[in-house]
CSV table of C-alpha atoms in Angstrom, one decimal:
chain,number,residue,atom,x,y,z
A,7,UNK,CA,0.0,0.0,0.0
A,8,UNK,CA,1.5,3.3,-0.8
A,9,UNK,CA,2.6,6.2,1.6
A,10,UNK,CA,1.6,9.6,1.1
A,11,UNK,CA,2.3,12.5,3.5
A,12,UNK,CA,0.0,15.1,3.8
A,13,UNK,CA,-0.3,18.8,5.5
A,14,UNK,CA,-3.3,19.2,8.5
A,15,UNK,CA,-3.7,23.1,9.2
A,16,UNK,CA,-4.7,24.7,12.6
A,17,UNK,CA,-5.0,27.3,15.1
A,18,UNK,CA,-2.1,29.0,15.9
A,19,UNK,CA,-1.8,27.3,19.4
A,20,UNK,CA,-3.3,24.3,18.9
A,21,UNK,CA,-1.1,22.0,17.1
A,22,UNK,CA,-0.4,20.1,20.6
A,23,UNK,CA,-4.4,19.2,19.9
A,24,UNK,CA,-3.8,18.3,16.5
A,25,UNK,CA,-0.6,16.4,16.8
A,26,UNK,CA,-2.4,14.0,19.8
A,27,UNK,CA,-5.9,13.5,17.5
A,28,UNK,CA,-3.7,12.1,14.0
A,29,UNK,CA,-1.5,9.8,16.1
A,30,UNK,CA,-4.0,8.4,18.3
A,31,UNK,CA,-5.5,8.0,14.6
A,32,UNK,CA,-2.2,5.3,13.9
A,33,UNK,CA,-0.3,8.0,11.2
A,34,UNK,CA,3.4,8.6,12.0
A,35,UNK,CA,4.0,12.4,12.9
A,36,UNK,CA,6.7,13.8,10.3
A,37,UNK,CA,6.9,17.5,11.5
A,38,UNK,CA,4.7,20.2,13.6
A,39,UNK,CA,5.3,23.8,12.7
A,40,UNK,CA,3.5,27.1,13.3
A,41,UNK,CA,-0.2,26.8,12.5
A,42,UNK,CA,0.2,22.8,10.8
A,43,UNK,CA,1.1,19.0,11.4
A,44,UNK,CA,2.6,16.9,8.9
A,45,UNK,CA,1.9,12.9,9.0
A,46,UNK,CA,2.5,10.2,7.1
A,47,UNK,CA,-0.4,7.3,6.3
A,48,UNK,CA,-1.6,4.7,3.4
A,49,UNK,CA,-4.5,5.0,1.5
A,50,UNK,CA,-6.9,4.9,4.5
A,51,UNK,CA,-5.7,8.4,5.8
A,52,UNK,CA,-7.3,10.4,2.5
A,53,UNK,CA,-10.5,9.3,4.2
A,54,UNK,CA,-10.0,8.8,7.9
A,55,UNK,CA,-8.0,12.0,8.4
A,56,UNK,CA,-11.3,14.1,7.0
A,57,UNK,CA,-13.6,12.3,8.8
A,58,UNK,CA,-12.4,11.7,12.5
A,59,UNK,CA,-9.9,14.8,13.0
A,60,UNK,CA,-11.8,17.5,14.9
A,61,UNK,CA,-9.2,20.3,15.0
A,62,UNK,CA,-8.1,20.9,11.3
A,63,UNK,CA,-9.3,23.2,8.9
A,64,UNK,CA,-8.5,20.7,5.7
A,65,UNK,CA,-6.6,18.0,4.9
A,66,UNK,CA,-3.8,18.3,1.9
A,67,UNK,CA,-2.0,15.8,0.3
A,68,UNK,CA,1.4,17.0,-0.3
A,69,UNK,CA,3.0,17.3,-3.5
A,70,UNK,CA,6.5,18.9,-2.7
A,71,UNK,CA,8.5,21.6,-0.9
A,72,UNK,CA,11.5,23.2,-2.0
A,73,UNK,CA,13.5,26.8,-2.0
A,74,UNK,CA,12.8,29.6,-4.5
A,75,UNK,CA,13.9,33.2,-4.7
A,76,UNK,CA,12.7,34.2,-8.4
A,77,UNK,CA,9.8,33.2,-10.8
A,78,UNK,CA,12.2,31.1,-12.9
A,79,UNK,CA,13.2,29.1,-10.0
A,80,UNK,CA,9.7,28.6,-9.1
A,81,UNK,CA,8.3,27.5,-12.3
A,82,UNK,CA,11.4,25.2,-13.4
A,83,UNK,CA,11.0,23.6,-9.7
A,84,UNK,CA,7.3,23.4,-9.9
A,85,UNK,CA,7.3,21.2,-13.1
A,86,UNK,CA,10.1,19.3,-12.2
A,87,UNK,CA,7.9,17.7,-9.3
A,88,UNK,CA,5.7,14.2,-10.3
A,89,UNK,CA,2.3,15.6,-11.0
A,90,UNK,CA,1.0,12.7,-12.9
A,91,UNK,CA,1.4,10.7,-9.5
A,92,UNK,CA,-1.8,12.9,-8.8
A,93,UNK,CA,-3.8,14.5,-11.4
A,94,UNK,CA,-4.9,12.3,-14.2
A,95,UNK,CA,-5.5,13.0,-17.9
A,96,UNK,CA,-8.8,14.7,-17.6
A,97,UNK,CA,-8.0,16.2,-14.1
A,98,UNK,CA,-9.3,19.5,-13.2
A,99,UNK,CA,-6.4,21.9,-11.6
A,100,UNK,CA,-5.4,25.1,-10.5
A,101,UNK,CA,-3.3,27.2,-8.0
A,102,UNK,CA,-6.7,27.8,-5.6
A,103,UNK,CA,-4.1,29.7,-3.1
A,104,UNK,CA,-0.9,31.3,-2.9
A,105,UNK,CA,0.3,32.8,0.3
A,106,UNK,CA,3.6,34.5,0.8
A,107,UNK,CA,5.2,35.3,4.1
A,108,UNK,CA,8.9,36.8,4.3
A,109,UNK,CA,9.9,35.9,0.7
A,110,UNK,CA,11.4,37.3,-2.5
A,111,UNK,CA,8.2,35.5,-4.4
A,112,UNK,CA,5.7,37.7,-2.7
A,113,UNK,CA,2.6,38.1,-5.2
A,114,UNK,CA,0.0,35.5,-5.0
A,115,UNK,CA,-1.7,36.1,-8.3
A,116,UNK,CA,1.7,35.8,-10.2
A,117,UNK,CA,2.7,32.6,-8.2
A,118,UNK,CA,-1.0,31.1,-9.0
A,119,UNK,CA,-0.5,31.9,-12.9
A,120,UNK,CA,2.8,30.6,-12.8
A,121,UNK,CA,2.6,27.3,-11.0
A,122,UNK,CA,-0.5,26.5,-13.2
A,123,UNK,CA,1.7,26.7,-16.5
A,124,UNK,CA,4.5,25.0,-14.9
A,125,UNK,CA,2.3,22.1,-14.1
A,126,UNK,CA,0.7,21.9,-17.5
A,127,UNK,CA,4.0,22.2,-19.0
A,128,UNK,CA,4.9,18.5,-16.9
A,129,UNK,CA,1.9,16.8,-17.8
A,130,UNK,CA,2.0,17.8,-21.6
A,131,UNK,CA,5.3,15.7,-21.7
A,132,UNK,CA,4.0,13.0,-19.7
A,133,UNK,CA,0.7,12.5,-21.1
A,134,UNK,CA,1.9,13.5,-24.9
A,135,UNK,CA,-0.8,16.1,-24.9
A,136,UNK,CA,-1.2,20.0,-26.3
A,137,UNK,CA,-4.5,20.5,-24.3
A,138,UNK,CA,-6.4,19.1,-21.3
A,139,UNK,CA,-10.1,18.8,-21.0
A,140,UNK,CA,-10.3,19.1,-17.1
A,141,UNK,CA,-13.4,18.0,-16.7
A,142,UNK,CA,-13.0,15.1,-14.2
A,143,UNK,CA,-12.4,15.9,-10.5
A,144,UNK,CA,-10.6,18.7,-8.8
A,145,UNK,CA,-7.9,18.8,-7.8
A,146,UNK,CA,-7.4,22.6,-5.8
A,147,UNK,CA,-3.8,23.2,-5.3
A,148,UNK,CA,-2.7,25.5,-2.3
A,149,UNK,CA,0.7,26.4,-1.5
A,150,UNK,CA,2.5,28.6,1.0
A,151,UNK,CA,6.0,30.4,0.8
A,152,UNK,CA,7.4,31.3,4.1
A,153,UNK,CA,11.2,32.7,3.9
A,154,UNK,CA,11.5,31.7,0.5
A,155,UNK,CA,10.4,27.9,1.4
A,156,UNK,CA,7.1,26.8,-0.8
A,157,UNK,CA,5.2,24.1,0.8
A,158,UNK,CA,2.8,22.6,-2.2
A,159,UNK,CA,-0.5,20.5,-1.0
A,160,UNK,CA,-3.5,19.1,-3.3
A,161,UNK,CA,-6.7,19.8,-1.1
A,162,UNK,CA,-8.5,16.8,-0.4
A,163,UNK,CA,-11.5,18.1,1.4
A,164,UNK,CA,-13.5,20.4,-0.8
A,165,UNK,CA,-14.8,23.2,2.0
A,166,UNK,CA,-13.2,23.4,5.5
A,167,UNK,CA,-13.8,21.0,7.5
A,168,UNK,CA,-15.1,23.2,10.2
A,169,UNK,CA,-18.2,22.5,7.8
A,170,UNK,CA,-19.4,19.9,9.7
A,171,UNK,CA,-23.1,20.3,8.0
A,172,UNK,CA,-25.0,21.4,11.1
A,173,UNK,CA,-24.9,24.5,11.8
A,174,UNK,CA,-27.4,26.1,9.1
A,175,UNK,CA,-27.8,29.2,11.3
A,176,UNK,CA,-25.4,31.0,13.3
A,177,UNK,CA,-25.2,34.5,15.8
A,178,UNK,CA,-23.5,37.1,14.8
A,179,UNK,CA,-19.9,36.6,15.8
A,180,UNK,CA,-19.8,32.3,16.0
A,181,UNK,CA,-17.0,30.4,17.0
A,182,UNK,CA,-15.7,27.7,14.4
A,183,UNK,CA,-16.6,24.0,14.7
A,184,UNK,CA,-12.4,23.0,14.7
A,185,UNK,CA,-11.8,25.9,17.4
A,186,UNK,CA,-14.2,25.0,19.4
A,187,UNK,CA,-13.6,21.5,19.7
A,188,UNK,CA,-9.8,21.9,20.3
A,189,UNK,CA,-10.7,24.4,23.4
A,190,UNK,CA,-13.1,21.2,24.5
A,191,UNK,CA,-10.1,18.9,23.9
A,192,UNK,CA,-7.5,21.6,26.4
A,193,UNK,CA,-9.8,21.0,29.1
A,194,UNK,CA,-10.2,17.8,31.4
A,195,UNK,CA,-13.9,17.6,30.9
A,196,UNK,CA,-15.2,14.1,30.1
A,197,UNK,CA,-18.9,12.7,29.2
A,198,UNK,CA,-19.7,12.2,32.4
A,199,UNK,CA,-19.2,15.5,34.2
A,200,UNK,CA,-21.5,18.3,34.0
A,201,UNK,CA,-20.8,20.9,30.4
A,202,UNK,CA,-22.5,24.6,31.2
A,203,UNK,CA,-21.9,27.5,28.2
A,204,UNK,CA,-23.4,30.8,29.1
A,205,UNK,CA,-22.7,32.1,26.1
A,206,UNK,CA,-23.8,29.6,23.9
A,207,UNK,CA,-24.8,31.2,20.8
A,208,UNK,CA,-25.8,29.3,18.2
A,209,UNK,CA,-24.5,26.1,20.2
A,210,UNK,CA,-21.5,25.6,19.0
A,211,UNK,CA,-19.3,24.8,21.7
A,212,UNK,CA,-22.0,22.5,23.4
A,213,UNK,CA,-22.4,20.4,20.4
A,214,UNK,CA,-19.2,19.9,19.8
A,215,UNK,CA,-18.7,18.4,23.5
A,216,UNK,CA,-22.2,16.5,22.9
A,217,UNK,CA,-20.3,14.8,19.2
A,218,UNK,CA,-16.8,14.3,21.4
A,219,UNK,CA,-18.7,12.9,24.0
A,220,UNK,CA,-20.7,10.5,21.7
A,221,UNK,CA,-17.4,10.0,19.9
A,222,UNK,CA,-19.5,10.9,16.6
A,223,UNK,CA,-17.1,11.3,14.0
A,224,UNK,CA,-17.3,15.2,12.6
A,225,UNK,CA,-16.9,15.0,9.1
A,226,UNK,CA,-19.5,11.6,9.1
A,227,UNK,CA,-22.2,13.8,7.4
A,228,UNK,CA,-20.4,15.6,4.6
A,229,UNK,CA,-18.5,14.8,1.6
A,230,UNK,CA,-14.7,15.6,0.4
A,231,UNK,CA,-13.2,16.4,-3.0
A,232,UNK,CA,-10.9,13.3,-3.0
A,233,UNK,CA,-13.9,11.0,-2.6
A,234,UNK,CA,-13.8,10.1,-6.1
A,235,UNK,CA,-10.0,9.9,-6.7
A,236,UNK,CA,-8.2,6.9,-8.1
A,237,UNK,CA,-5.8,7.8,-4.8
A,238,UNK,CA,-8.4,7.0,-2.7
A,239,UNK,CA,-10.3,3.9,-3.3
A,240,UNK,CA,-14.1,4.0,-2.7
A,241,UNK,CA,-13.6,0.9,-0.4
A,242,UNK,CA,-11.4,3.1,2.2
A,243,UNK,CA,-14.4,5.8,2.2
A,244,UNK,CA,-16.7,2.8,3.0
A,245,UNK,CA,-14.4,1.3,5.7
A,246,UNK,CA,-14.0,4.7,7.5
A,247,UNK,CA,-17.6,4.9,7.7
A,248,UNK,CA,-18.0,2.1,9.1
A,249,UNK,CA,-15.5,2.6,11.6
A,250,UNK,CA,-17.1,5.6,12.4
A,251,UNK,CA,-20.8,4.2,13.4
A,252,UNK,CA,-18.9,1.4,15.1
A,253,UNK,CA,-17.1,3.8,17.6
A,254,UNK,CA,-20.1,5.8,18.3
A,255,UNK,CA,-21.2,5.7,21.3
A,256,UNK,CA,-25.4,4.9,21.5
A,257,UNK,CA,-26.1,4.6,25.6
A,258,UNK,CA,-23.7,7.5,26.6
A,259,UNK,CA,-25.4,10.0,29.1
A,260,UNK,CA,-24.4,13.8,29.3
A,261,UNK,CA,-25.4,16.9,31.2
A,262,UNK,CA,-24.5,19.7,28.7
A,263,UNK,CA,-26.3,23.1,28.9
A,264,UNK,CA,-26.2,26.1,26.9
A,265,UNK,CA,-27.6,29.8,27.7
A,266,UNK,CA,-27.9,32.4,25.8
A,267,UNK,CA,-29.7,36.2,26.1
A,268,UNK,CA,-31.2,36.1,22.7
A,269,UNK,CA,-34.2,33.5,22.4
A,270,UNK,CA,-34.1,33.3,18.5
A,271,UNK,CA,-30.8,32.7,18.7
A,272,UNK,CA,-31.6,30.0,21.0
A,273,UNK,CA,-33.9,28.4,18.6
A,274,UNK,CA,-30.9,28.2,16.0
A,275,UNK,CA,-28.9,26.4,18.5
A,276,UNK,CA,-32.0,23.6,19.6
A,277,UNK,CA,-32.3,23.6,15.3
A,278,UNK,CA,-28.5,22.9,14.9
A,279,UNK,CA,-28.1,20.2,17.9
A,280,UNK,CA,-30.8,18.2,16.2
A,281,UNK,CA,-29.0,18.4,12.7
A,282,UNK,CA,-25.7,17.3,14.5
A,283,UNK,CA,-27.8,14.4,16.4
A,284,UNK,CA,-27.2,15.4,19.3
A,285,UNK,CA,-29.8,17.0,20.8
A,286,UNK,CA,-31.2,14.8,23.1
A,287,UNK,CA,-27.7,15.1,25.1
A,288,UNK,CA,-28.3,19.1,25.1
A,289,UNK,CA,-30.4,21.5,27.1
A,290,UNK,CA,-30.5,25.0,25.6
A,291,UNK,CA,-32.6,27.8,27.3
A,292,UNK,CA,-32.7,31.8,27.3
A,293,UNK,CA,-31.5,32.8,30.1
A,294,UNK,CA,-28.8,36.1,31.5
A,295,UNK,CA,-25.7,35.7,32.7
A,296,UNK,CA,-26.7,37.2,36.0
A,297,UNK,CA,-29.1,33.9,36.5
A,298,UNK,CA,-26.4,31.2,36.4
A,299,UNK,CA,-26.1,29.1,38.9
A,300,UNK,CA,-26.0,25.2,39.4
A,301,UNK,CA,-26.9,22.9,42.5
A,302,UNK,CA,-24.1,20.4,40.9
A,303,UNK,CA,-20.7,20.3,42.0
A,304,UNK,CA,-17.1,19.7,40.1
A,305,UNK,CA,-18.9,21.0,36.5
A,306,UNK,CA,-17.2,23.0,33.8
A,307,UNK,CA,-17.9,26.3,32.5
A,308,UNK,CA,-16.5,26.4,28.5
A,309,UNK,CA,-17.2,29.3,26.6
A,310,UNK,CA,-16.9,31.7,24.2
A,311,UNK,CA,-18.1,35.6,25.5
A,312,UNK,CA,-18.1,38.2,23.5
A,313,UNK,CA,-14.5,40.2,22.4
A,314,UNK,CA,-15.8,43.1,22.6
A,315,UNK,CA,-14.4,44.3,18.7
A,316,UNK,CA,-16.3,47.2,17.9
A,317,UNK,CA,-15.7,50.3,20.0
A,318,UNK,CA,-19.2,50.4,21.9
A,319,UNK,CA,-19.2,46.9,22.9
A,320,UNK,CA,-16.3,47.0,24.3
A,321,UNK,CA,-17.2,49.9,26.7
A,322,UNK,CA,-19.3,47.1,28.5
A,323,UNK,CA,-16.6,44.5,28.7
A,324,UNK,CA,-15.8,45.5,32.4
A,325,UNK,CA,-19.3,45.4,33.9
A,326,UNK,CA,-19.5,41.8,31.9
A,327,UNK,CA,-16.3,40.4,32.9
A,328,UNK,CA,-17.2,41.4,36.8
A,329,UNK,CA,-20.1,39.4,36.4
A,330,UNK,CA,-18.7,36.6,34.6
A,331,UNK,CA,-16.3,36.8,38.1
A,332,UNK,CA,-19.0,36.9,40.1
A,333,UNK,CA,-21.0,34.0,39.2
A,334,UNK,CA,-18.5,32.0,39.1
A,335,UNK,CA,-17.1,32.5,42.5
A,336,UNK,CA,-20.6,31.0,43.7
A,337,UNK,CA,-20.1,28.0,41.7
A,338,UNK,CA,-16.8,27.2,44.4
A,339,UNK,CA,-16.2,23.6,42.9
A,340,UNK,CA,-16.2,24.2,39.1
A,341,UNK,CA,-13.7,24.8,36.7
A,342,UNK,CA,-13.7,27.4,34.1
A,343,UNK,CA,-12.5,28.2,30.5
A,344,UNK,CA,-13.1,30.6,28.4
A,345,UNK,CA,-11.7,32.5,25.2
A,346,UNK,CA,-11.3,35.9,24.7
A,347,UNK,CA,-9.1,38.7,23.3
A,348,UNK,CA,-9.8,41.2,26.3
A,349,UNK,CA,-6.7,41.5,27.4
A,350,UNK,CA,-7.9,42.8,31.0
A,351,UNK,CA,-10.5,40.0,31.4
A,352,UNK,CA,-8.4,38.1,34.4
A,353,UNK,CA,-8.3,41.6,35.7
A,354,UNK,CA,-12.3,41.7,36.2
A,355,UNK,CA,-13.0,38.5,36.9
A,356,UNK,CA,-10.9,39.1,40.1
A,357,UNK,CA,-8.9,35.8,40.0
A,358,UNK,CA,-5.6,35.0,38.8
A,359,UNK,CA,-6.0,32.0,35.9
A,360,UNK,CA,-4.2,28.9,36.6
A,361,UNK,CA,-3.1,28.8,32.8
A,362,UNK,CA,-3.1,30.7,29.9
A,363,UNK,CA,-2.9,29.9,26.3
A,364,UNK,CA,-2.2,32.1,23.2
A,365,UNK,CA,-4.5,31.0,20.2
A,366,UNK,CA,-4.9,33.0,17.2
A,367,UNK,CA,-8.2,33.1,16.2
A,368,UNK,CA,-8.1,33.8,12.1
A,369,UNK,CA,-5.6,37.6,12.8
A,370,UNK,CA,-7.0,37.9,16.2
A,371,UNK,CA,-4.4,37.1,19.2
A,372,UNK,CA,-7.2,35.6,21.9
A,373,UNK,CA,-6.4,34.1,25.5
A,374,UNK,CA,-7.9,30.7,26.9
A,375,UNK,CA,-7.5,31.3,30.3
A,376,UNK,CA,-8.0,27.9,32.5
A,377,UNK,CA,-9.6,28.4,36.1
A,378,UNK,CA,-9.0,24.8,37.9
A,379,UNK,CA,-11.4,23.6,40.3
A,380,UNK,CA,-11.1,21.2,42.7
A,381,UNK,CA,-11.1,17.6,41.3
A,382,UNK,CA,-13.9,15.4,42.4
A,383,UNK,CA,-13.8,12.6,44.7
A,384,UNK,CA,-12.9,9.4,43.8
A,385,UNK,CA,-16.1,7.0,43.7
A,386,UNK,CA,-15.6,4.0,46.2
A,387,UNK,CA,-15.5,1.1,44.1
A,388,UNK,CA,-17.7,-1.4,45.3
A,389,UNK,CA,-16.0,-5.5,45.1
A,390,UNK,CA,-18.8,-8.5,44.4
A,391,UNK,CA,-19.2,-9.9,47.6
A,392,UNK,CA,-18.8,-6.9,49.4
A,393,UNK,CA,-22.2,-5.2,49.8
């Protein structure tokens, strides 16, 4: 079976996540940098990659990598790589992306038009053709120069996978499907221990605990671009699948709650649980943040309040950060962990974080500050013969 490597893309911040989700997949880790993982699998990864890894934005099969300080260099290096290992005869190509960071090849439109002709150029001489059809699959190139270093991947997801298919309708300023669930993944919290989000919005952040908890795979609904490449058999597709209602857990129970001010809103999220399948785990209600509370112990409070980006907004961030303090000091057993790019957030809530961890959210430099709680007691296991 052949090896391929490919290119997984994330957060700035959370390639810890990503790195611990594709090798508890089985694929050997080649290289973590700044904002991506690069593995190693067979055949099976073109399909298992897109449909169990929560934390990526796409999956890319990579092509090459290699140095380039002019337009000549870039286009001779471009075709000398073995594109007809990966787009046949009829293949539909281009240069979707071109991102330049540091280096002498800066424009993106120039590097797009020409990689393109570099790559028909290659496959004219291996194919013995003066012109290609391209009307079979797509095969959307991306590529990123970073100090004069091109890194050169064949996307084999179609649209991000933060596209998980639920969430038709969304509040104004949502937090992505990936982001969230790698925030979920930071914390301790587990199935079994109460999930609260006071800022719920369209319910992002509780379903994505409800389909982690239910180990429902979060591409299981969707399709992918390379679903109908000769690289990637139907047959692994099916398997993965398969695997994926196999390890889906049908008797799990979960306490996961989500609040939110706006009652429309709310509707969106009780509409998007039940797309994800997952409402029956989740209780959404409208309710202020001034009303939380919870007769539970040892629970978690994982959220998402607002940032506070336009200039009147954030005139209210102090009065809402003192209150987000406030509430939780009464809940004296919980934990708490929230995302924000207030810099003075800590300063309101009126206690010091336990931890604190840089994420870039798209250009915008946030904080997931970590408040531990206590950890609950351990449950006296009861031996047969003992009760």
């Amino acid at each position: 079976m052949s090896q391929y490597e490919f290119l997984a893309p994330c957060h700035f911040g959370l390639e810890s996540v990503l790195k611990k989700e594709v090798m508890d997949l089985g694929y050997e880790i080649k290289q973590v940098e700044d904002g991506r993982v690069i593995f190693s699998g067979d055949e099976t990864a073109f399909a298992r990659a897109n449909i169990f890894l929560r934390t990526t934005e796409r999956i890319l099969l990579k092509v090459g990598k290699f140095k380039a300080e002019s337009f000549d260099e870039l286009f001779e290096k471009t075709k000398d790589l073995p594109w007809e290992n990966y787009i046949p005869k009829d293949g539909k190509f281009w240069v979707a992306k071109a991102t330049s960071i540091k280096s002498k090849v800066f424009s993106p439109s120039d590097i797009q038009s020409i990689m393109k002709k570099a790559i028909v150029e290659r496959l004219k001489q291996v194919y013995k053709l003066d012109w290609f059809p391209e009307d079979g699959e797509e095969y959307p190139i991306r590529v990123t120069f970073m100090k004069d270093e091109i890194t050169i991947g064949i996307d084999t997801s179609g649209e991000s996978l933060h596209k998980r298919g639920y969430r038709k309708l969304a509040s104004k300023a949502p937090i992505t499907e990936t982001l969230a669930a790698a925030l979920i993944m930071l914390t301790p919290w587990r199935e079994d221990r109460i999930l609260l989000d006071p800022f719920c919005g369209s319910g992002t952040i509780p379903i994505e605990a409800a389909m982690l908890g239910a180990n429902i795979a979060p591409g299981i609904n969707r399709s992918f671009l390379a679903e109908n490449w000769s690289l990637a058999p139907k047959k692994v597709w099916y398997q993965a699948i398969e695997e994926a209602n196999d390890v889906r857990k049908k008797d799990v129970q979960m306490t996961i709650q989500g609040y939110d001010l706006d009652g429309d809103i709310i509707k969106a999220a009780r509409q998007n649980a039940a797309l994800a399948e997952v409402d029956g785990y989740i209780h959404f209600q409208q309710r202020p943040l001034s009303e939380l509370s919870h007769s539970k112990k040892y629970g978690f409070i994982i959220t998402n309040p607002p940032y506070g980006e336009r200039l009147e907004e954030r005139e209210a961030l102090p009065a809402l950060y003192k209150e987000i303090g406030r509430v939780y000091a009464n809940l004296d057993s919980w934990s708490m962990f929230l995302i924000t790019s207030y810099e003075d957030a800590v300063k309101y809530i009126g206690r010091k974080e336990d931890k604190n961890r840089k994420i870039y959210n798209g250009m915008i430099k946030t904080y997931f500050y970590q408040f531990m709680g206590p950890r609950p007691p351990k449950k006296n296991i009861v031996l047969p013969g003992e009760e």
